[in-house]
Backbone as XML, in Angstrom:
<?xml version="1.0"?>
<chain id="A" units="angstrom">
  <residue number="1" name="MET">
    <atom name="N" x="-15.491" y="140.385" z="41.168"/>
    <atom name="CA" x="-15.325" y="139.089" z="41.933"/>
    <atom name="C" x="-15.564" y="139.468" z="43.413"/>
  </residue>
  <residue number="2" name="ALA">
    <atom name="N" x="-16.347" y="138.760" z="44.135"/>
    <atom name="CA" x="-16.527" y="138.966" z="45.547"/>
    <atom name="C" x="-15.266" y="138.772" z="46.364"/>
  </residue>
  <residue number="3" name="GLN">
    <atom name="N" x="-15.107" y="139.532" z="47.435"/>
    <atom name="CA" x="-13.930" y="139.435" z="48.318"/>
    <atom name="C" x="-13.668" y="137.975" z="48.702"/>
  </residue>
  <residue number="4" name="VAL">
    <atom name="N" x="-14.780" y="137.329" z="49.156"/>
    <atom name="CA" x="-14.697" y="135.990" z="49.610"/>
    <atom name="C" x="-14.149" y="135.054" z="48.564"/>
  </residue>
  <residue number="5" name="ALA">
    <atom name="N" x="-14.571" y="135.235" z="47.391"/>
    <atom name="CA" x="-14.061" y="134.399" z="46.301"/>
    <atom name="C" x="-12.611" y="134.618" z="45.991"/>
  </residue>
  <residue number="6" name="ILE">
    <atom name="N" x="-12.224" y="135.869" z="46.156"/>
    <atom name="CA" x="-10.793" y="136.256" z="45.940"/>
    <atom name="C" x="-9.943" y="135.557" z="46.986"/>
  </residue>
  <residue number="7" name="PHE">
    <atom name="N" x="-10.366" y="135.581" z="48.279"/>
    <atom name="CA" x="-9.660" y="134.968" z="49.380"/>
    <atom name="C" x="-9.549" y="133.479" z="49.136"/>
  </residue>
  <residue number="8" name="LYS">
    <atom name="N" x="-10.604" y="132.899" z="48.763"/>
    <atom name="CA" x="-10.618" y="131.396" z="48.507"/>
    <atom name="C" x="-9.644" y="131.013" z="47.392"/>
  </residue>
  <residue number="9" name="GLU">
    <atom name="N" x="-9.658" y="131.872" z="46.369"/>
    <atom name="CA" x="-8.716" y="131.546" z="45.254"/>
    <atom name="C" x="-7.286" y="131.701" z="45.806"/>
  </residue>
  <residue number="10" name="ILE">
    <atom name="N" x="-7.004" y="132.768" z="46.572"/>
    <atom name="CA" x="-5.612" y="132.940" z="46.961"/>
    <atom name="C" x="-5.220" y="131.803" z="47.940"/>
  </residue>
  <residue number="11" name="PHE">
    <atom name="N" x="-6.117" y="131.445" z="48.891"/>
    <atom name="CA" x="-5.744" y="130.394" z="49.846"/>
    <atom name="C" x="-5.580" y="129.055" z="49.159"/>
  </residue>
  <residue number="12" name="ASP">
    <atom name="N" x="-6.385" y="128.833" z="48.211"/>
    <atom name="CA" x="-6.327" y="127.499" z="47.419"/>
    <atom name="C" x="-4.888" y="127.465" z="46.751"/>
  </residue>
  <residue number="13" name="GLN">
    <atom name="N" x="-4.554" y="128.590" z="46.121"/>
    <atom name="CA" x="-3.279" y="128.715" z="45.441"/>
    <atom name="C" x="-2.137" y="128.478" z="46.417"/>
  </residue>
  <residue number="14" name="VAL">
    <atom name="N" x="-2.195" y="129.095" z="47.524"/>
    <atom name="CA" x="-1.103" y="129.036" z="48.483"/>
    <atom name="C" x="-1.019" y="127.653" z="49.109"/>
  </residue>
  <residue number="15" name="ARG">
    <atom name="N" x="-2.175" y="127.005" z="49.363"/>
    <atom name="CA" x="-2.184" y="125.640" z="49.874"/>
    <atom name="C" x="-1.503" y="124.724" z="48.945"/>
  </residue>
  <residue number="16" name="LYS">
    <atom name="N" x="-1.749" y="124.944" z="47.653"/>
    <atom name="CA" x="-1.231" y="124.043" z="46.634"/>
    <atom name="C" x="0.304" y="124.271" z="46.484"/>
  </residue>
  <residue number="17" name="ASP">
    <atom name="N" x="0.725" y="125.473" z="46.522"/>
    <atom name="CA" x="2.150" y="125.799" z="46.245"/>
    <atom name="C" x="2.996" y="126.004" z="47.582"/>
  </residue>
  <residue number="18" name="LEU">
    <atom name="N" x="2.319" y="126.210" z="48.661"/>
    <atom name="CA" x="2.941" y="126.576" z="49.910"/>
    <atom name="C" x="3.891" y="127.734" z="49.708"/>
  </residue>
  <residue number="19" name="ASP">
    <atom name="N" x="3.409" y="128.682" z="48.966"/>
    <atom name="CA" x="4.231" y="129.836" z="48.653"/>
    <atom name="C" x="3.878" y="131.065" z="49.437"/>
  </residue>
  <residue number="20" name="CYS">
    <atom name="N" x="4.634" y="131.359" z="50.487"/>
    <atom name="CA" x="4.311" y="132.456" z="51.384"/>
    <atom name="C" x="4.531" y="133.847" z="50.617"/>
  </residue>
  <residue number="21" name="GLU">
    <atom name="N" x="5.523" y="133.834" z="49.767"/>
    <atom name="CA" x="5.825" y="135.076" z="49.076"/>
    <atom name="C" x="4.676" y="135.484" z="48.149"/>
  </residue>
  <residue number="22" name="LEU">
    <atom name="N" x="4.154" y="134.483" z="47.475"/>
    <atom name="CA" x="2.959" y="134.688" z="46.656"/>
    <atom name="C" x="1.803" y="135.161" z="47.442"/>
  </residue>
  <residue number="23" name="PHE">
    <atom name="N" x="1.505" y="134.516" z="48.617"/>
    <atom name="CA" x="0.455" y="134.858" z="49.466"/>
    <atom name="C" x="0.548" y="136.372" z="49.916"/>
  </residue>
  <residue number="24" name="TYR">
    <atom name="N" x="1.688" y="136.710" z="50.348"/>
    <atom name="CA" x="1.973" y="138.060" z="50.764"/>
    <atom name="C" x="1.787" y="139.156" z="49.638"/>
  </residue>
  <residue number="25" name="SER">
    <atom name="N" x="2.192" y="138.807" z="48.418"/>
    <atom name="CA" x="2.044" y="139.732" z="47.281"/>
    <atom name="C" x="0.597" y="139.853" z="46.877"/>
  </residue>
  <residue number="26" name="GLU">
    <atom name="N" x="-0.107" y="138.724" z="46.948"/>
    <atom name="CA" x="-1.531" y="138.754" z="46.563"/>
    <atom name="C" x="-2.323" y="139.487" z="47.622"/>
  </residue>
  <residue number="27" name="LEU">
    <atom name="N" x="-1.987" y="139.389" z="48.940"/>
    <atom name="CA" x="-2.646" y="140.188" z="49.889"/>
    <atom name="C" x="-2.486" y="141.724" z="49.629"/>
  </residue>
  <residue number="28" name="LYS">
    <atom name="N" x="-1.173" y="142.062" z="49.391"/>
    <atom name="CA" x="-0.881" y="143.454" z="49.095"/>
    <atom name="C" x="-1.614" y="143.918" z="47.784"/>
  </residue>
  <residue number="29" name="ARG">
    <atom name="N" x="-1.697" y="143.058" z="46.760"/>
    <atom name="CA" x="-2.312" y="143.385" z="45.554"/>
    <atom name="C" x="-3.735" y="143.700" z="45.705"/>
  </residue>
  <residue number="30" name="HIS">
    <atom name="N" x="-4.407" y="142.967" z="46.632"/>
    <atom name="CA" x="-5.780" y="143.207" z="46.939"/>
    <atom name="C" x="-6.092" y="144.107" z="48.102"/>
  </residue>
  <residue number="31" name="ASN">
    <atom name="N" x="-4.993" y="144.791" z="48.470"/>
    <atom name="CA" x="-5.074" y="145.789" z="49.610"/>
    <atom name="C" x="-5.744" y="145.302" z="50.835"/>
  </residue>
  <residue number="32" name="VAL">
    <atom name="N" x="-5.272" y="144.135" z="51.243"/>
    <atom name="CA" x="-5.782" y="143.562" z="52.488"/>
    <atom name="C" x="-4.850" y="144.082" z="53.635"/>
  </residue>
  <residue number="33" name="SER">
    <atom name="N" x="-5.492" y="144.874" z="54.495"/>
    <atom name="CA" x="-4.690" y="145.559" z="55.500"/>
    <atom name="C" x="-4.640" y="144.838" z="56.756"/>
  </residue>
  <residue number="34" name="HIS">
    <atom name="N" x="-5.303" y="143.589" z="56.905"/>
    <atom name="CA" x="-5.177" y="142.793" z="58.082"/>
    <atom name="C" x="-4.719" y="141.418" z="57.760"/>
  </residue>
  <residue number="35" name="TYR">
    <atom name="N" x="-4.196" y="140.643" z="58.756"/>
    <atom name="CA" x="-3.672" y="139.393" z="58.488"/>
    <atom name="C" x="-4.383" y="138.375" z="59.303"/>
  </residue>
  <residue number="36" name="ILE">
    <atom name="N" x="-4.555" y="137.234" z="58.800"/>
    <atom name="CA" x="-5.305" y="136.135" z="59.389"/>
    <atom name="C" x="-4.274" y="135.044" z="59.785"/>
  </residue>
  <residue number="37" name="TYR">
    <atom name="N" x="-4.232" y="134.796" z="61.014"/>
    <atom name="CA" x="-3.284" y="133.747" z="61.517"/>
    <atom name="C" x="-4.012" y="132.526" z="61.902"/>
  </residue>
</chain>
């Protein structure tokens, strides 16, 4: 799966659930070393 597709999936999930903990764990799981504000 392309990185962009992974991000889109994560962001859609977070937007739906407003779950910051999930968002953080997904970023870590995909080894994202930078943060987007």
